């Protein structure tokens, strides 16, 4: 990776299809957070490298195999999965069989989600898709980890919030580049108009030159043959400029098409689209019809997070006594408050105070 990149590459073999992937790992200190929201959501993220300002770091919280799209949280447990005897013995066989079976299905939800990932054009949307894929693969386990599912859905909610607030808007980097191209395009366009005007001015001056009354008849007779030659050359120049202008208009049409393709905008309305869908929200709504674990907004994500956090809290699965127990209890209370479940919020706030 170049020196001005906040990433380094990490090679990991996919446990499902054995593909060797090189995943981008965020370097420590590549971005700063200016505080946390009441549900621990990072606020006002600032990358040290401005070109990555449109990226939510959660886009790199999970990683997806480039071949089979198996997705997991990008942590040390995944990096060292080959040494994890429990994963290899009790979880991998079931995950592999069920994941590949769904991948081979005619209308695979895995493929539908994965084919719409585009980190350059849609960094936040891609983060949400990858987190959904992580949810899908976790749910393949007979004994899935409710705490992890709660964490995944909470982070989906955070990305939705980030998109709504516009603090790390999608496409800003690409829009900035295209804006520069537009600026240079206008300079060339202005140059064409200026060239045509200058040719017209030159033609007028040449015509005036040959119409000068003060010149002798002998001199005019020597000059006259050049009048047609000048006009012929000027007509040729004007034709060439006209041909170049036609090519330039074709370039303009291509640029408009390119912006529509890269930014995902509808030519008729100018509104941003998402692939073949009119919006990312519409894409999620359609995907939800095929898999009801899809969430389409922050509120739905937080509702799912509350559900799985409560399940983990009740079962005590993966939650250690002490600080982690208090934190989960607090999160259930705070997320319940955010979705309007005030009785549930009161219950778990009291539990948090009691355990604290």
JSON list of N, CA, C and O in Angstrom, two decimals, residues 50-55 119-125 163 166-180 262-263 272:
[
{"chain": "A", "resi": 50, "resn": "UNK", "atom": "N", "xyz": [-7.46, 13.15, 3.90]},
{"chain": "A", "resi": 50, "resn": "UNK", "atom": "CA", "xyz": [-8.75, 13.71, 3.48]},
{"chain": "A", "resi": 50, "resn": "UNK", "atom": "C", "xyz": [-9.47, 12.92, 2.41]},
{"chain": "A", "resi": 50, "resn": "UNK", "atom": "O", "xyz": [-10.69, 12.90, 2.37]},
{"chain": "A", "resi": 51, "resn": "UNK", "atom": "N", "xyz": [-8.71, 12.24, 1.55]},
{"chain": "A", "resi": 51, "resn": "UNK", "atom": "CA", "xyz": [-9.37, 11.52, 0.47]},
{"chain": "A", "resi": 51, "resn": "UNK", "atom": "C", "xyz": [-10.26, 10.38, 0.98]},
{"chain": "A", "resi": 51, "resn": "UNK", "atom": "O", "xyz": [-11.12, 9.88, 0.25]},
{"chain": "A", "resi": 52, "resn": "UNK", "atom": "N", "xyz": [-10.06, 9.96, 2.23]},
{"chain": "A", "resi": 52, "resn": "UNK", "atom": "CA", "xyz": [-10.86, 8.87, 2.79]},
{"chain": "A", "resi": 52, "resn": "UNK", "atom": "C", "xyz": [-11.97, 9.38, 3.71]},
{"chain": "A", "resi": 52, "resn": "UNK", "atom": "O", "xyz": [-12.61, 8.59, 4.41]},
{"chain": "A", "resi": 53, "resn": "UNK", "atom": "N", "xyz": [-12.23, 10.68, 3.68]},
{"chain": "A", "resi": 53, "resn": "UNK", "atom": "CA", "xyz": [-13.21, 11.25, 4.61]},
{"chain": "A", "resi": 53, "resn": "UNK", "atom": "C", "xyz": [-14.61, 10.69, 4.37]},
{"chain": "A", "resi": 53, "resn": "UNK", "atom": "O", "xyz": [-15.44, 10.69, 5.27]},
{"chain": "A", "resi": 54, "resn": "UNK", "atom": "N", "xyz": [-14.89, 10.22, 3.15]},
{"chain": "A", "resi": 54, "resn": "UNK", "atom": "CA", "xyz": [-16.21, 9.66, 2.88]},
{"chain": "A", "resi": 54, "resn": "UNK", "atom": "C", "xyz": [-16.38, 8.24, 3.42]},
{"chain": "A", "resi": 54, "resn": "UNK", "atom": "O", "xyz": [-17.47, 7.68, 3.35]},
{"chain": "A", "resi": 55, "resn": "UNK", "atom": "N", "xyz": [-15.31, 7.65, 3.95]},
{"chain": "A", "resi": 55, "resn": "UNK", "atom": "CA", "xyz": [-15.36, 6.27, 4.43]},
{"chain": "A", "resi": 55, "resn": "UNK", "atom": "C", "xyz": [-15.70, 6.23, 5.91]},
{"chain": "A", "resi": 55, "resn": "UNK", "atom": "O", "xyz": [-15.05, 6.87, 6.73]},
{"chain": "A", "resi": 119, "resn": "UNK", "atom": "N", "xyz": [-17.12, -0.09, -2.49]},
{"chain": "A", "resi": 119, "resn": "UNK", "atom": "CA", "xyz": [-16.55, 0.74, -1.43]},
{"chain": "A", "resi": 119, "resn": "UNK", "atom": "C", "xyz": [-16.19, 2.14, -1.91]},
{"chain": "A", "resi": 119, "resn": "UNK", "atom": "O", "xyz": [-16.21, 3.09, -1.12]},
{"chain": "A", "resi": 120, "resn": "UNK", "atom": "N", "xyz": [-15.90, 2.29, -3.20]},
{"chain": "A", "resi": 120, "resn": "UNK", "atom": "CA", "xyz": [-15.52, 3.60, -3.72]},
{"chain": "A", "resi": 120, "resn": "UNK", "atom": "C", "xyz": [-16.74, 4.50, -3.90]},
{"chain": "A", "resi": 120, "resn": "UNK", "atom": "O", "xyz": [-16.76, 5.65, -3.46]},
{"chain": "A", "resi": 121, "resn": "UNK", "atom": "N", "xyz": [-17.77, 3.98, -4.54]},
{"chain": "A", "resi": 121, "resn": "UNK", "atom": "CA", "xyz": [-18.96, 4.79, -4.82]},
{"chain": "A", "resi": 121, "resn": "UNK", "atom": "C", "xyz": [-19.90, 4.87, -3.63]},
{"chain": "A", "resi": 121, "resn": "UNK", "atom": "O", "xyz": [-20.49, 5.91, -3.37]},
{"chain": "A", "resi": 122, "resn": "UNK", "atom": "N", "xyz": [-20.03, 3.75, -2.90]},
{"chain": "A", "resi": 122, "resn": "UNK", "atom": "CA", "xyz": [-21.01, 3.69, -1.82]},
{"chain": "A", "resi": 122, "resn": "UNK", "atom": "C", "xyz": [-20.37, 3.10, -0.55]},
{"chain": "A", "resi": 122, "resn": "UNK", "atom": "O", "xyz": [-20.67, 1.97, -0.17]},
{"chain": "A", "resi": 123, "resn": "UNK", "atom": "N", "xyz": [-19.47, 3.85, 0.08]},
{"chain": "A", "resi": 123, "resn": "UNK", "atom": "CA", "xyz": [-18.77, 3.30, 1.25]},
{"chain": "A", "resi": 123, "resn": "UNK", "atom": "C", "xyz": [-19.69, 2.97, 2.42]},
{"chain": "A", "resi": 123, "resn": "UNK", "atom": "O", "xyz": [-19.55, 1.92, 3.04]},
{"chain": "A", "resi": 124, "resn": "UNK", "atom": "N", "xyz": [-20.62, 3.86, 2.75]},
{"chain": "A", "resi": 124, "resn": "UNK", "atom": "CA", "xyz": [-21.52, 3.61, 3.88]},
{"chain": "A", "resi": 124, "resn": "UNK", "atom": "C", "xyz": [-22.50, 2.49, 3.57]},
{"chain": "A", "resi": 124, "resn": "UNK", "atom": "O", "xyz": [-22.78, 1.64, 4.42]},
{"chain": "A", "resi": 125, "resn": "UNK", "atom": "N", "xyz": [-23.05, 2.50, 2.36]},
{"chain": "A", "resi": 125, "resn": "UNK", "atom": "CA", "xyz": [-23.98, 1.45, 1.96]},
{"chain": "A", "resi": 125, "resn": "UNK", "atom": "C", "xyz": [-23.27, 0.09, 1.97]},
{"chain": "A", "resi": 125, "resn": "UNK", "atom": "O", "xyz": [-23.85, -0.92, 2.39]},
{"chain": "A", "resi": 163, "resn": "UNK", "atom": "N", "xyz": [-25.12, 8.27, 7.88]},
{"chain": "A", "resi": 163, "resn": "UNK", "atom": "CA", "xyz": [-25.62, 8.66, 6.56]},
{"chain": "A", "resi": 163, "resn": "UNK", "atom": "C", "xyz": [-26.66, 9.76, 6.68]},
{"chain": "A", "resi": 163, "resn": "UNK", "atom": "O", "xyz": [-26.71, 10.68, 5.87]},
{"chain": "A", "resi": 166, "resn": "UNK", "atom": "N", "xyz": [-24.99, 13.06, 7.64]},
{"chain": "A", "resi": 166, "resn": "UNK", "atom": "CA", "xyz": [-24.15, 13.61, 6.58]},
{"chain": "A", "resi": 166, "resn": "UNK", "atom": "C", "xyz": [-22.74, 13.91, 7.02]},
{"chain": "A", "resi": 166, "resn": "UNK", "atom": "O", "xyz": [-21.99, 14.58, 6.32]},
{"chain": "A", "resi": 167, "resn": "UNK", "atom": "N", "xyz": [-22.31, 13.40, 8.20]},
{"chain": "A", "resi": 167, "resn": "UNK", "atom": "CA", "xyz": [-20.95, 13.69, 8.66]},
{"chain": "A", "resi": 167, "resn": "UNK", "atom": "C", "xyz": [-19.91, 13.01, 7.79]},
{"chain": "A", "resi": 167, "resn": "UNK", "atom": "O", "xyz": [-18.84, 13.54, 7.56]},
{"chain": "A", "resi": 168, "resn": "UNK", "atom": "N", "xyz": [-20.21, 11.82, 7.31]},
{"chain": "A", "resi": 168, "resn": "UNK", "atom": "CA", "xyz": [-19.31, 11.12, 6.40]},
{"chain": "A", "resi": 168, "resn": "UNK", "atom": "C", "xyz": [-20.11, 10.71, 5.17]},
{"chain": "A", "resi": 168, "resn": "UNK", "atom": "O", "xyz": [-20.35, 9.53, 4.95]},
{"chain": "A", "resi": 169, "resn": "UNK", "atom": "N", "xyz": [-20.57, 11.66, 4.35]},
{"chain": "A", "resi": 169, "resn": "UNK", "atom": "CA", "xyz": [-21.47, 11.34, 3.26]},
{"chain": "A", "resi": 169, "resn": "UNK", "atom": "C", "xyz": [-20.80, 10.48, 2.20]},
{"chain": "A", "resi": 169, "resn": "UNK", "atom": "O", "xyz": [-19.61, 10.61, 1.92]},
{"chain": "A", "resi": 170, "resn": "UNK", "atom": "N", "xyz": [-21.60, 9.61, 1.58]},
{"chain": "A", "resi": 170, "resn": "UNK", "atom": "CA", "xyz": [-21.09, 8.76, 0.52]},
{"chain": "A", "resi": 170, "resn": "UNK", "atom": "C", "xyz": [-20.73, 9.59, -0.71]},
{"chain": "A", "resi": 170, "resn": "UNK", "atom": "O", "xyz": [-21.28, 10.65, -0.96]},
{"chain": "A", "resi": 171, "resn": "UNK", "atom": "N", "xyz": [-19.81, 9.08, -1.50]},
{"chain": "A", "resi": 171, "resn": "UNK", "atom": "CA", "xyz": [-19.48, 9.63, -2.81]},
{"chain": "A", "resi": 171, "resn": "UNK", "atom": "C", "xyz": [-18.74, 10.96, -2.79]},
{"chain": "A", "resi": 171, "resn": "UNK", "atom": "O", "xyz": [-18.47, 11.52, -3.84]},
{"chain": "A", "resi": 172, "resn": "UNK", "atom": "N", "xyz": [-18.40, 11.51, -1.61]},
{"chain": "A", "resi": 172, "resn": "UNK", "atom": "CA", "xyz": [-17.80, 12.84, -1.61]},
{"chain": "A", "resi": 172, "resn": "UNK", "atom": "C", "xyz": [-16.45, 12.86, -2.31]},
{"chain": "A", "resi": 172, "resn": "UNK", "atom": "O", "xyz": [-16.13, 13.82, -3.02]},
{"chain": "A", "resi": 173, "resn": "UNK", "atom": "N", "xyz": [-15.65, 11.82, -2.11]},
{"chain": "A", "resi": 173, "resn": "UNK", "atom": "CA", "xyz": [-14.34, 11.78, -2.76]},
{"chain": "A", "resi": 173, "resn": "UNK", "atom": "C", "xyz": [-14.48, 11.74, -4.27]},
{"chain": "A", "resi": 173, "resn": "UNK", "atom": "O", "xyz": [-13.84, 12.49, -5.00]},
{"chain": "A", "resi": 174, "resn": "UNK", "atom": "N", "xyz": [-15.37, 10.85, -4.75]},
{"chain": "A", "resi": 174, "resn": "UNK", "atom": "CA", "xyz": [-15.57, 10.74, -6.18]},
{"chain": "A", "resi": 174, "resn": "UNK", "atom": "C", "xyz": [-16.19, 12.01, -6.75]},
{"chain": "A", "resi": 174, "resn": "UNK", "atom": "O", "xyz": [-15.84, 12.46, -7.85]},
{"chain": "A", "resi": 175, "resn": "UNK", "atom": "N", "xyz": [-17.12, 12.60, -6.01]},
{"chain": "A", "resi": 175, "resn": "UNK", "atom": "CA", "xyz": [-17.73, 13.84, -6.47]},
{"chain": "A", "resi": 175, "resn": "UNK", "atom": "C", "xyz": [-16.69, 14.95, -6.61]},
{"chain": "A", "resi": 175, "resn": "UNK", "atom": "O", "xyz": [-16.75, 15.75, -7.55]},
{"chain": "A", "resi": 176, "resn": "UNK", "atom": "N", "xyz": [-15.74, 14.99, -5.69]},
{"chain": "A", "resi": 176, "resn": "UNK", "atom": "CA", "xyz": [-14.70, 16.01, -5.75]},
{"chain": "A", "resi": 176, "resn": "UNK", "atom": "C", "xyz": [-13.84, 15.83, -7.00]},
{"chain": "A", "resi": 176, "resn": "UNK", "atom": "O", "xyz": [-13.49, 16.80, -7.68]},
{"chain": "A", "resi": 177, "resn": "UNK", "atom": "N", "xyz": [-13.51, 14.58, -7.32]},
{"chain": "A", "resi": 177, "resn": "UNK", "atom": "CA", "xyz": [-12.71, 14.31, -8.52]},
{"chain": "A", "resi": 177, "resn": "UNK", "atom": "C", "xyz": [-13.48, 14.70, -9.77]},
{"chain": "A", "resi": 177, "resn": "UNK", "atom": "O", "xyz": [-12.95, 15.35, -10.68]},
{"chain": "A", "resi": 178, "resn": "UNK", "atom": "N", "xyz": [-14.76, 14.31, -9.83]},
{"chain": "A", "resi": 178, "resn": "UNK", "atom": "CA", "xyz": [-15.57, 14.63, -11.01]},
{"chain": "A", "resi": 178, "resn": "UNK", "atom": "C", "xyz": [-15.80, 16.14, -11.13]},
{"chain": "A", "resi": 178, "resn": "UNK", "atom": "O", "xyz": [-15.94, 16.66, -12.23]},
{"chain": "A", "resi": 179, "resn": "UNK", "atom": "N", "xyz": [-15.84, 16.81, -9.99]},
{"chain": "A", "resi": 179, "resn": "UNK", "atom": "CA", "xyz": [-15.99, 18.27, -10.02]},
{"chain": "A", "resi": 179, "resn": "UNK", "atom": "C", "xyz": [-14.77, 18.91, -10.69]},
{"chain": "A", "resi": 179, "resn": "UNK", "atom": "O", "xyz": [-14.89, 19.87, -11.46]},
{"chain": "A", "resi": 180, "resn": "UNK", "atom": "N", "xyz": [-13.58, 18.35, -10.42]},
{"chain": "A", "resi": 180, "resn": "UNK", "atom": "CA", "xyz": [-12.37, 18.86, -11.06]},
{"chain": "A", "resi": 180, "resn": "UNK", "atom": "C", "xyz": [-12.41, 18.61, -12.57]},
{"chain": "A", "resi": 180, "resn": "UNK", "atom": "O", "xyz": [-12.01, 19.47, -13.36]},
{"chain": "A", "resi": 262, "resn": "UNK", "atom": "N", "xyz": [-21.00, 6.20, -12.29]},
{"chain": "A", "resi": 262, "resn": "UNK", "atom": "CA", "xyz": [-20.14, 6.16, -11.10]},
{"chain": "A", "resi": 262, "resn": "UNK", "atom": "C", "xyz": [-20.82, 6.69, -9.85]},
{"chain": "A", "resi": 262, "resn": "UNK", "atom": "O", "xyz": [-20.65, 6.14, -8.76]},
{"chain": "A", "resi": 263, "resn": "UNK", "atom": "N", "xyz": [-21.59, 7.77, -10.00]},
{"chain": "A", "resi": 263, "resn": "UNK", "atom": "CA", "xyz": [-22.25, 8.35, -8.84]},
{"chain": "A", "resi": 263, "resn": "UNK", "atom": "C", "xyz": [-23.61, 7.74, -8.57]},
{"chain": "A", "resi": 263, "resn": "UNK", "atom": "O", "xyz": [-24.17, 7.89, -7.49]},
{"chain": "A", "resi": 272, "resn": "UNK", "atom": "N", "xyz": [-29.68, 10.54, -6.84]},
{"chain": "A", "resi": 272, "resn": "UNK", "atom": "CA", "xyz": [-28.76, 9.41, -6.74]},
{"chain": "A", "resi": 272, "resn": "UNK", "atom": "C", "xyz": [-29.55, 8.10, -6.70]},
{"chain": "A", "resi": 272, "resn": "UNK", "atom": "O", "xyz": [-30.54, 7.97, -6.00]}
]
